[in-house]
Amino acid sequence: MSIKANLAKNHDAVTGTPGLRRNLKNRHIQMIALGGAIGTGLFYGAAGSAQLAGPAVLLTYAIGGLAIFLIMRALGEMSWHTPVSGAFSYYATENWGRFPGFFSGWNYWFNYIFVSMAELSVVGIYVNYWFPGIHPGITAAVFLVVITAINLIDVKAYGEFEFWFAIIKVVAIIAMIVLGGLLIAGVGGGGAHGISNLWSNGGFMPTGIWGMLSALVVVMFAFGGVELIGITAGEADDPRRTIPKAINQVVYRILIFYIGALFVIFSLVPWNQLDDKHSPFVLIFDKLSIPAAATILNIVVLTAAVSAYNSGLYSNGRMLYSLALRGDAPRALGRLNRSGAPYVGVLVSSAVTALAVVLVFAMPDKVFSTLVPVALMAGIFNWAMILITQIKFRRRIGPQGVAELGFRMPFFPVANYLVLAFLAFVVYVMTTQESSRLTPLYGLAWIAVVVIGYVVRNAARNRQAGDPDTDSHAAELHSAGIEPGRH
């Protein structure tokens, strides 16, 4: 389907721009954001953060959660004002300039390519629990094909799929919190466990303040994914109602799930008995004497990985679609299929993600740990871009525009600068840890790659300035309110 056909068939009544079909309900958006943020970072990453900080990691999650909440409010303000797909890149272009928009869009895509690869790389490990003879690479390839097919269907099908996958994760966490709380209180026999484990093994902060802060790398990676709400704005049926509601509710729910779950874990299991070879949830389920606890947990963790990969592929397809409409990516990536899905963007993202399958065959035990720091660095770039863009957004709309906003960033602009300083500190923490010491350098290399891409794109655009097809493409976008060359 051509872009011209897309404009006619999928015109966005909210913004007056061509868009995807607004078939995502509030419940879909809530669970998409939860599904993207509640993944392996909680189910397995909690053990790694516990080794660094002990029970004090509860404070680390609270600090990280507050920063994420403020980032989401900054994004939510812009999403309420202009609810479009590919939010980060679009807002950066409109409020900051061509290169920031170009960088923001491609960096988000890069971020979720690595997140998707990381999640896809571990699904084979979970399947091996039942079928140890199947190579993890084969399992990864199967899930790659299945999830890609789901993302080529109408977005409502994707929303339903993600809704129920996220429900599985949420129910598992709530069950663990409730049943674990009963054990702590001594309900059901066996005596009360209490919460003395929170301070009886070297104290609440056994590794000191620096140990607590060192866990920020693991914690912030775990929180990555809530910004998916911004991507869903272009397909929400009532974005100015559902986006603010989703942002306000999702953040505190995540804090409850993370802090509540970890509070139960640290109360029932001494922090120094946790290791990164076993999920803390397995230990808790074993303590609960639940039949087939390991099998249940394995299903939940597999669901978490597949769900996170599903969300990553969804967001990547939409970001490429948005980039293509503004001339920052090949125009073919702006094509939609009959179901209204950006099928070219989805297929290209899936093909790049398939590199994870190759890596699983080559180095199955190291793929996840290798990809995670790179994904986090790109995520920090995304969050910083959101905060800076929102500052420029306020300047552009002026006092009158701010007064008309129905959803605002609190404590502006002080909160923006404080969170930016916090993100800079997280990057510093990365340089102090062996597993992520070189990651900031990888980030600088990625910036150089994007700059080169931007120069090449501009050169190509200049060469095509007199191309009738290019002029026709620009005219189509202009008629829809999108100006590829505005900045």
Short mmCIF file of C-alpha atoms in Angstrom, two decimals:
data_model
loop_
_atom_site.label_atom_id
_atom_site.label_comp_id
_atom_site.label_asym_id
_atom_site.label_seq_id
_atom_site.Cartn_x
_atom_site.Cartn_y
_atom_site.Cartn_z
CA MET A 1 0.00 0.00 0.00
CA SER A 2 1.48 3.39 -0.99
CA ILE A 3 1.97 6.30 1.38
CA LYS A 4 -0.72 8.20 -0.51
CA ALA A 5 -3.15 5.35 0.17
CA ASN A 6 -2.10 5.35 3.81
CA LEU A 7 -2.92 9.04 4.08
CA ALA A 8 -6.41 8.48 2.75
CA LYS A 9 -7.17 5.29 4.66
CA ASN A 10 -5.49 5.98 8.01
CA HIS A 11 -5.90 9.73 8.47
CA ASP A 12 -5.60 10.63 12.14
CA ALA A 13 -8.62 12.59 13.29
CA VAL A 14 -6.87 13.66 16.49
CA THR A 15 -3.77 15.28 15.03
CA GLY A 16 -4.68 15.72 11.39
CA THR A 17 -1.71 13.61 10.30
CA PRO A 18 -1.50 10.21 8.65
CA GLY A 19 -1.37 7.54 11.28
CA LEU A 20 -1.90 4.00 12.40
CA ARG A 21 -5.30 2.71 13.41
CA ARG A 22 -6.46 3.79 16.85
CA ASN A 23 -7.46 0.34 18.10
CA LEU A 24 -5.62 0.21 21.42
CA LYS A 25 -7.84 0.54 24.49
CA ASN A 26 -6.73 1.81 27.89
CA ARG A 27 -6.30 -1.75 29.20
CA HIS A 28 -4.01 -2.56 26.26
CA ILE A 29 -1.83 0.49 26.87
CA GLN A 30 -1.58 -0.20 30.59
CA MET A 31 -0.43 -3.76 30.03
CA ILE A 32 1.87 -2.94 27.13
CA ALA A 33 3.81 -0.58 29.37
CA LEU A 34 3.81 -3.05 32.25
CA GLY A 35 4.80 -5.87 29.92
CA GLY A 36 7.73 -3.90 28.56
CA ALA A 37 9.07 -3.02 32.00
CA ILE A 38 8.44 -6.24 33.93
CA GLY A 39 10.77 -8.75 32.36
CA THR A 40 13.98 -10.56 33.07
CA GLY A 41 15.23 -7.44 34.89
CA LEU A 42 12.94 -8.38 37.77
CA PHE A 43 12.73 -12.15 37.55
CA TYR A 44 16.50 -12.70 37.28
CA GLY A 45 18.17 -9.30 37.57
CA ALA A 46 17.03 -8.88 41.18
CA ALA A 47 19.66 -11.37 42.33
CA GLY A 48 22.45 -9.40 40.70
CA SER A 49 21.32 -6.13 42.25
CA ALA A 50 21.03 -7.85 45.65
CA GLN A 51 24.67 -8.92 45.45
CA LEU A 52 25.69 -5.30 44.98
CA ALA A 53 23.45 -3.58 47.53
CA GLY A 54 21.83 -6.15 49.82
CA PRO A 55 18.35 -5.19 51.09
CA ALA A 56 19.22 -1.52 50.45
CA VAL A 57 18.45 -2.18 46.79
CA LEU A 58 14.86 -1.41 47.81
CA LEU A 59 15.98 2.22 48.11
CA THR A 60 17.75 1.98 44.76
CA TYR A 61 14.51 0.90 43.09
CA ALA A 62 12.66 3.76 44.79
CA ILE A 63 15.20 6.32 43.54
CA GLY A 64 15.19 4.88 40.03
CA GLY A 65 11.40 4.69 40.03
CA LEU A 66 11.10 8.38 40.94
CA ALA A 67 13.42 9.33 38.07
CA ILE A 68 11.42 7.19 35.63
CA PHE A 69 8.16 8.73 36.86
CA LEU A 70 9.42 12.24 36.09
CA ILE A 71 10.70 11.15 32.66
CA MET A 72 7.30 9.65 31.90
CA ARG A 73 5.51 12.81 32.99
CA ALA A 74 7.71 14.83 30.62
CA LEU A 75 6.86 12.44 27.80
CA GLY A 76 3.19 12.37 28.80
CA GLU A 77 2.90 16.14 28.59
CA MET A 78 4.04 16.10 24.96
CA SER A 79 1.99 12.99 24.15
CA TRP A 80 -1.14 14.67 25.51
CA HIS A 81 -0.48 17.73 23.37
CA THR A 82 0.38 15.79 20.18
CA PRO A 83 -0.48 12.07 20.35
CA VAL A 84 1.43 10.56 17.44
CA SER A 85 3.27 7.32 16.77
CA GLY A 86 7.06 7.51 17.07
CA ALA A 87 6.64 10.10 19.81
CA PHE A 88 10.28 10.63 20.84
CA SER A 89 11.58 11.33 17.36
CA TYR A 90 8.60 13.42 16.29
CA TYR A 91 8.75 15.65 19.37
CA ALA A 92 12.52 16.11 19.09
CA THR A 93 12.15 17.15 15.44
CA GLU A 94 9.31 19.57 16.11
CA ASN A 95 10.78 21.19 19.20
CA TRP A 96 14.53 20.85 18.84
CA GLY A 97 15.58 20.32 15.22
CA ARG A 98 16.27 17.89 12.42
CA PHE A 99 19.31 16.14 13.84
CA PRO A 100 17.90 15.67 17.38
CA GLY A 101 14.79 14.14 15.81
CA PHE A 102 16.87 11.94 13.56
CA PHE A 103 19.08 10.84 16.45
CA SER A 104 16.21 10.29 18.87
CA GLY A 105 14.30 8.07 16.47
CA TRP A 106 17.21 5.92 15.37
CA ASN A 107 18.59 5.69 18.89
CA TYR A 108 15.25 4.41 20.19
CA TRP A 109 15.19 1.86 17.42
CA PHE A 110 18.78 0.86 18.25
CA ASN A 111 17.90 0.59 21.93
CA TYR A 112 15.00 -1.75 21.37
CA ILE A 113 16.88 -3.80 18.82
CA PHE A 114 19.35 -4.65 21.58
CA VAL A 115 16.60 -5.14 24.17
CA SER A 116 14.77 -7.43 21.74
CA MET A 117 17.94 -9.36 21.00
CA ALA A 118 18.66 -9.74 24.71
CA GLU A 119 15.17 -11.04 25.48
CA LEU A 120 15.13 -13.33 22.45
CA SER A 121 18.52 -14.76 23.42
CA VAL A 122 17.22 -16.23 26.69
CA VAL A 123 13.96 -17.87 25.59
CA GLY A 124 15.84 -21.00 24.52
CA ILE A 125 17.30 -21.37 27.99
CA TYR A 126 13.81 -21.52 29.49
CA VAL A 127 12.51 -23.96 26.87
CA ASN A 128 15.51 -26.19 27.59
CA TYR A 129 13.98 -26.84 31.02
CA TRP A 130 11.41 -29.06 29.29
CA PHE A 131 13.32 -29.95 26.12
CA PRO A 132 17.04 -30.02 26.94
CA GLY A 133 17.91 -31.56 23.60
CA ILE A 134 16.77 -28.53 21.57
CA HIS A 135 19.48 -25.97 20.86
CA PRO A 136 18.55 -22.50 22.24
CA GLY A 137 19.25 -21.02 18.82
CA ILE A 138 16.48 -23.09 17.24
CA THR A 139 14.02 -21.98 19.91
CA ALA A 140 15.02 -18.34 19.41
CA ALA A 141 14.42 -18.69 15.67
CA VAL A 142 10.93 -20.16 16.22
CA PHE A 143 9.88 -17.36 18.56
CA LEU A 144 11.33 -14.80 16.16
CA VAL A 145 9.01 -16.03 13.40
CA VAL A 146 5.93 -16.34 15.65
CA ILE A 147 6.25 -12.89 17.24
CA THR A 148 6.95 -11.30 13.87
CA ALA A 149 3.75 -12.84 12.49
CA ILE A 150 1.74 -11.47 15.43
CA ASN A 151 3.09 -7.97 14.79
CA LEU A 152 1.94 -8.11 11.18
CA ILE A 153 -1.68 -8.56 12.24
CA ASP A 154 -3.98 -5.70 13.22
CA VAL A 155 -2.63 -3.79 16.23
CA LYS A 156 -5.63 -4.90 18.28
CA ALA A 157 -4.40 -8.49 17.97
CA TYR A 158 -1.00 -7.39 19.22
CA GLY A 159 -2.67 -5.49 22.07
CA GLU A 160 -4.66 -8.56 23.12
CA PHE A 161 -1.60 -10.80 22.94
CA GLU A 162 0.45 -8.43 25.06
CA PHE A 163 -2.43 -7.85 27.47
CA TRP A 164 -2.71 -11.52 28.38
CA PHE A 165 1.04 -12.13 28.46
CA ALA A 166 1.44 -9.20 30.83
CA ILE A 167 -1.44 -10.50 32.95
CA ILE A 168 0.48 -13.75 33.52
CA LYS A 169 3.48 -11.83 34.84
CA VAL A 170 1.43 -9.53 37.02
CA VAL A 171 -0.59 -12.38 38.54
CA ALA A 172 2.61 -14.31 39.31
CA ILE A 173 4.13 -11.34 41.12
CA ILE A 174 0.97 -10.57 43.07
CA ALA A 175 0.65 -14.22 44.08
CA MET A 176 4.24 -14.27 45.30
CA ILE A 177 3.74 -11.04 47.29
CA VAL A 178 0.50 -12.23 48.90
CA LEU A 179 1.64 -15.78 49.68
CA GLY A 180 5.05 -14.57 50.79
CA GLY A 181 3.39 -12.03 53.04
CA LEU A 182 1.42 -14.85 54.65
CA LEU A 183 4.67 -16.71 55.34
CA ILE A 184 6.20 -13.59 56.89
CA ALA A 185 3.16 -13.19 59.15
CA GLY A 186 3.08 -16.89 60.03
CA VAL A 187 -0.38 -17.48 58.56
CA GLY A 188 -0.94 -21.12 57.63
CA GLY A 189 1.39 -22.72 60.14
CA GLY A 190 5.13 -23.13 60.37
CA GLY A 191 5.68 -20.03 62.51
CA ALA A 192 6.22 -16.45 61.44
CA HIS A 193 9.37 -15.72 59.44
CA GLY A 194 9.28 -12.01 60.18
CA ILE A 195 11.41 -9.46 58.38
CA SER A 196 14.63 -9.69 60.38
CA ASN A 197 16.53 -10.84 57.28
CA LEU A 198 16.33 -7.23 56.12
CA TRP A 199 18.98 -6.24 58.68
CA SER A 200 20.41 -9.38 60.30
CA ASN A 201 23.02 -10.25 57.65
CA GLY A 202 25.39 -7.33 57.78
CA GLY A 203 22.71 -4.70 58.19
CA PHE A 204 20.17 -3.13 55.84
CA MET A 205 22.98 -1.53 53.85
CA PRO A 206 25.73 -4.19 54.08
CA THR A 207 27.82 -2.80 51.22
CA GLY A 208 27.39 0.85 52.18
CA ILE A 209 25.96 3.76 50.25
CA TRP A 210 28.21 3.11 47.26
CA GLY A 211 26.97 -0.48 47.09
CA MET A 212 23.40 0.80 46.99
CA LEU A 213 24.25 3.26 44.21
CA SER A 214 26.22 0.63 42.27
CA ALA A 215 23.00 -1.30 41.78
CA LEU A 216 21.61 1.56 39.70
CA VAL A 217 22.90 -0.02 36.48
CA VAL A 218 20.84 -3.18 36.97
CA VAL A 219 17.87 -1.28 38.38
CA MET A 220 17.60 1.25 35.56
CA PHE A 221 17.79 -1.48 32.93
CA ALA A 222 14.91 -3.23 34.71
CA PHE A 223 12.77 -0.07 34.51
CA GLY A 224 13.37 0.39 30.80
CA GLY A 225 10.21 -0.18 28.80
CA VAL A 226 7.63 2.07 30.43
CA GLU A 227 8.32 4.68 27.74
CA LEU A 228 6.46 2.39 25.34
CA ILE A 229 3.40 4.44 26.34
CA GLY A 230 4.72 7.22 24.12
CA ILE A 231 4.84 4.88 21.12
CA THR A 232 1.25 3.72 21.70
CA ALA A 233 -0.06 7.32 21.56
CA GLY A 234 -0.50 7.04 17.80
CA GLU A 235 -2.80 4.02 18.14
CA ALA A 236 -4.70 4.86 21.33
CA ASP A 237 -8.44 5.30 20.76
CA ASP A 238 -8.66 8.25 23.19
CA PRO A 239 -5.03 9.34 23.81
CA ARG A 240 -5.75 12.49 25.80
CA ARG A 241 -7.58 10.41 28.39
CA THR A 242 -5.73 7.10 28.30
CA ILE A 243 -2.12 8.32 28.09
CA PRO A 244 -2.16 10.44 31.31
CA LYS A 245 -4.08 7.70 33.12
CA ALA A 246 -1.64 5.04 31.97
CA ILE A 247 1.42 7.06 32.97
CA ASN A 248 0.13 7.89 36.45
CA GLN A 249 -0.99 4.33 37.16
CA VAL A 250 1.78 2.29 35.58
CA VAL A 251 4.63 3.93 37.46
CA TYR A 252 3.29 3.33 40.94
CA ARG A 253 2.20 -0.17 39.98
CA ILE A 254 5.71 -0.97 38.86
CA LEU A 255 7.09 0.38 42.13
CA ILE A 256 4.65 -1.82 44.04
CA PHE A 257 5.53 -4.88 41.98
CA TYR A 258 9.29 -4.35 42.21
CA ILE A 259 9.62 -3.06 45.75
CA GLY A 260 6.83 -5.26 47.09
CA ALA A 261 8.25 -8.39 45.48
CA LEU A 262 11.81 -7.65 46.60
CA PHE A 263 10.64 -6.82 50.14
CA VAL A 264 9.12 -10.30 50.37
CA ILE A 265 12.19 -11.94 48.83
CA PHE A 266 14.67 -10.23 51.18
CA SER A 267 12.46 -10.96 54.19
CA LEU A 268 12.25 -14.69 53.48
CA VAL A 269 15.71 -15.34 51.98
CA PRO A 270 18.96 -13.81 53.31
CA TRP A 271 20.32 -11.53 50.59
CA ASN A 272 23.74 -13.22 50.69
CA GLN A 273 22.15 -16.53 49.68
CA LEU A 274 20.91 -15.15 46.37
CA ASP A 275 22.96 -15.67 43.22
CA ASP A 276 22.58 -14.97 39.54
CA LYS A 277 22.31 -18.67 38.69
CA HIS A 278 18.83 -18.98 40.16
CA SER A 279 15.84 -16.70 40.13
CA PRO A 280 14.87 -15.42 43.60
CA PHE A 281 11.31 -16.32 42.65
CA VAL A 282 12.25 -20.00 42.46
CA LEU A 283 13.48 -19.88 46.05
CA ILE A 284 10.29 -18.21 47.25
CA PHE A 285 8.02 -20.63 45.39
CA ASP A 286 10.00 -23.53 46.87
CA LYS A 287 9.52 -22.09 50.35
CA LEU A 288 5.80 -21.92 49.65
CA SER A 289 5.85 -25.68 48.92
CA ILE A 290 3.81 -25.15 45.77
CA PRO A 291 3.66 -28.29 43.60
CA ALA A 292 5.58 -27.93 40.34
CA ALA A 293 6.87 -24.53 41.53
CA ALA A 294 9.85 -24.61 39.16
CA THR A 295 7.62 -25.39 36.19
CA ILE A 296 5.23 -22.57 37.04
CA LEU A 297 8.09 -20.12 37.46
CA ASN A 298 9.68 -21.22 34.21
CA ILE A 299 6.43 -20.56 32.34
CA VAL A 300 6.22 -17.10 33.88
CA VAL A 301 9.81 -16.18 33.04
CA LEU A 302 9.46 -17.48 29.49
CA THR A 303 6.32 -15.40 29.14
CA ALA A 304 8.19 -12.36 30.47
CA ALA A 305 10.96 -12.70 27.89
CA VAL A 306 8.59 -13.29 24.97
CA SER A 307 6.38 -10.41 26.07
CA ALA A 308 9.31 -8.00 26.30
CA TYR A 309 10.52 -9.09 22.86
CA ASN A 310 7.01 -8.64 21.48
CA SER A 311 6.86 -5.08 22.85
CA GLY A 312 10.30 -4.33 21.44
CA LEU A 313 9.37 -5.44 17.93
CA TYR A 314 6.11 -3.50 18.11
CA SER A 315 7.84 -0.27 19.07
CA ASN A 316 10.61 -0.70 16.52
CA GLY A 317 8.18 -1.11 13.64
CA ARG A 318 6.29 2.04 14.69
CA MET A 319 9.48 4.07 15.11
CA LEU A 320 10.71 3.17 11.61
CA TYR A 321 7.26 4.09 10.28
CA SER A 322 7.46 7.50 11.94
CA LEU A 323 11.02 8.09 10.70
CA ALA A 324 10.01 7.20 7.15
CA LEU A 325 7.07 9.61 7.13
CA ARG A 326 9.43 12.47 8.03
CA GLY A 327 12.08 11.50 5.49
CA ASP A 328 14.57 10.26 8.10
CA ALA A 329 14.39 6.66 6.88
CA PRO A 330 13.75 5.03 3.48
CA ARG A 331 10.19 5.79 2.42
CA ALA A 332 9.38 2.08 2.04
CA LEU A 333 9.44 1.81 5.84
CA GLY A 334 6.34 4.03 5.92
CA ARG A 335 4.14 1.46 4.21
CA LEU A 336 1.22 -0.18 6.01
CA ASN A 337 -0.42 -3.50 5.16
CA ARG A 338 -4.15 -4.05 4.87
CA SER A 339 -4.37 -4.52 8.64
CA GLY A 340 -2.82 -1.11 9.28
CA ALA A 341 0.50 -2.52 10.56
CA PRO A 342 3.82 -0.99 9.37
CA TYR A 343 4.84 -4.30 7.87
CA VAL A 344 8.10 -3.18 6.24
CA GLY A 345 9.34 -1.62 9.49
CA VAL A 346 8.39 -4.75 11.42
CA LEU A 347 10.08 -7.08 8.94
CA VAL A 348 13.28 -5.01 8.81
CA SER A 349 13.46 -4.82 12.61
CA SER A 350 12.83 -8.55 12.86
CA ALA A 351 15.57 -9.28 10.32
CA VAL A 352 18.10 -7.23 12.30
CA THR A 353 16.99 -8.85 15.55
CA ALA A 354 17.65 -12.23 13.94
CA LEU A 355 21.33 -11.52 14.63
CA ALA A 356 20.51 -12.66 18.16
CA VAL A 357 19.79 -16.13 16.80
CA VAL A 358 23.26 -16.22 15.23
CA LEU A 359 24.83 -15.04 18.50
CA VAL A 360 22.98 -17.72 20.48
CA PHE A 361 24.47 -20.37 18.22
CA ALA A 362 27.93 -18.80 18.54
CA MET A 363 28.06 -17.90 22.27
CA PRO A 364 24.86 -19.02 24.03
CA ASP A 365 26.09 -18.30 27.58
CA LYS A 366 27.24 -14.72 27.01
CA VAL A 367 24.69 -13.08 24.73
CA PHE A 368 22.38 -11.61 27.37
CA SER A 369 25.11 -10.15 29.60
CA THR A 370 26.85 -8.69 26.55
CA LEU A 371 23.79 -6.96 25.14
CA VAL A 372 22.27 -5.53 28.33
CA PRO A 373 24.81 -2.72 29.02
CA VAL A 374 24.59 -1.49 25.42
CA ALA A 375 20.79 -1.43 25.62
CA LEU A 376 20.95 0.55 28.88
CA MET A 377 23.31 3.14 27.39
CA ALA A 378 20.93 3.71 24.48
CA GLY A 379 18.06 3.86 26.97
CA ILE A 380 19.81 6.64 28.91
CA PHE A 381 20.18 8.57 25.66
CA ASN A 382 16.42 8.16 25.10
CA TRP A 383 15.49 9.40 28.56
CA ALA A 384 17.85 12.38 28.35
CA MET A 385 16.43 13.32 24.94
CA ILE A 386 12.88 13.22 26.36
CA LEU A 387 13.78 15.58 29.22
CA ILE A 388 15.62 18.09 27.01
CA THR A 389 12.96 17.97 24.30
CA GLN A 390 10.24 18.72 26.83
CA ILE A 391 12.13 21.83 27.99
CA LYS A 392 12.24 23.04 24.38
CA PHE A 393 8.61 22.06 23.90
CA ARG A 394 7.59 24.39 26.74
CA ARG A 395 9.59 27.22 25.17
CA ARG A 396 7.94 26.65 21.80
CA ILE A 397 4.32 26.64 22.96
CA GLY A 398 4.83 29.57 25.32
CA PRO A 399 2.89 30.51 28.48
CA GLN A 400 -0.48 30.42 26.75
CA GLY A 401 0.15 26.93 25.40
CA VAL A 402 1.30 25.73 28.82
CA ALA A 403 -1.86 27.09 30.41
CA GLU A 404 -3.93 24.98 27.99
CA LEU A 405 -2.12 21.71 28.77
CA GLY A 406 -4.30 19.10 30.41
CA PHE A 407 -1.34 17.08 31.68
CA ARG A 408 1.84 18.75 32.92
CA MET A 409 5.34 17.85 34.01
CA PRO A 410 5.60 18.53 37.78
CA PHE A 411 8.37 20.73 39.21
CA PHE A 412 9.37 21.96 35.76
CA PRO A 413 12.19 22.72 34.93
CA VAL A 414 14.03 21.83 38.14
CA ALA A 415 12.95 18.19 37.89
CA ASN A 416 14.31 17.98 34.33
CA TYR A 417 17.78 19.10 35.33
CA LEU A 418 17.88 16.93 38.45
CA VAL A 419 16.96 13.81 36.48
CA LEU A 420 19.51 14.67 33.77
CA ALA A 421 22.18 14.91 36.48
CA PHE A 422 20.98 11.57 37.86
CA LEU A 423 21.29 9.91 34.44
CA ALA A 424 24.82 11.31 34.09
CA PHE A 425 25.64 9.72 37.45
CA VAL A 426 24.30 6.37 36.26
CA VAL A 427 26.70 6.57 33.30
CA TYR A 428 29.54 7.26 35.75
CA VAL A 429 28.53 4.21 37.78
CA MET A 430 28.72 2.14 34.61
CA THR A 431 32.37 3.12 34.17
CA THR A 432 33.19 1.73 37.64
CA GLN A 433 31.91 -1.79 36.94
CA GLU A 434 33.75 -4.45 35.00
CA SER A 435 30.75 -5.62 33.00
CA SER A 436 29.89 -2.13 31.72
CA ARG A 437 33.14 -0.17 31.92
CA LEU A 438 33.47 0.30 28.17
CA THR A 439 29.79 0.82 27.47
CA PRO A 440 29.92 4.65 27.48
CA LEU A 441 32.60 4.39 24.77
CA TYR A 442 30.22 2.21 22.77
CA GLY A 443 27.66 4.99 23.24
CA LEU A 444 30.04 7.57 21.77
CA ALA A 445 30.73 5.25 18.84
CA TRP A 446 26.99 4.94 18.25
CA ILE A 447 26.61 8.73 18.22
CA ALA A 448 29.33 8.88 15.55
CA VAL A 449 27.46 6.29 13.47
CA VAL A 450 24.23 8.31 13.68
CA VAL A 451 26.05 11.51 12.69
CA ILE A 452 27.47 9.75 9.64
CA GLY A 453 24.00 8.44 8.79
CA TYR A 454 22.57 11.95 9.10
CA VAL A 455 25.21 13.37 6.76
CA VAL A 456 24.59 10.60 4.23
CA ARG A 457 20.84 11.14 4.43
CA ASN A 458 21.23 14.88 3.82
CA ALA A 459 23.55 14.24 0.88
CA ALA A 460 21.02 11.83 -0.64
CA ARG A 461 18.21 14.31 -0.12
CA ASN A 462 20.17 17.05 -1.86
CA ARG A 463 20.87 14.78 -4.83
CA GLN A 464 17.19 13.95 -5.12
CA ALA A 465 16.00 17.54 -4.75
CA GLY A 466 14.90 17.65 -8.37
CA ASP A 467 13.48 14.12 -8.48
CA PRO A 468 9.73 14.28 -9.39
CA ASP A 469 9.01 11.22 -7.22
CA THR A 470 10.74 12.86 -4.26
CA ASP A 471 8.75 16.05 -4.80
CA SER A 472 5.54 14.01 -4.97
CA HIS A 473 6.44 12.23 -1.72
CA ALA A 474 7.13 15.55 0.01
CA ALA A 475 3.82 16.94 -1.28
CA GLU A 476 1.93 14.00 0.21
CA LEU A 477 3.52 14.58 3.59
CA HIS A 478 2.95 18.34 3.36
CA SER A 479 -0.74 17.80 2.68
CA ALA A 480 -0.90 15.77 5.88
CA GLY A 481 0.84 18.37 8.02
CA ILE A 482 4.29 16.75 8.09
CA GLU A 483 7.22 18.81 6.85
CA PRO A 484 10.32 16.66 6.26
CA GLY A 485 12.52 19.68 5.72
CA ARG A 486 11.17 22.14 8.25
CA HIS A 487 14.21 22.34 10.50
#
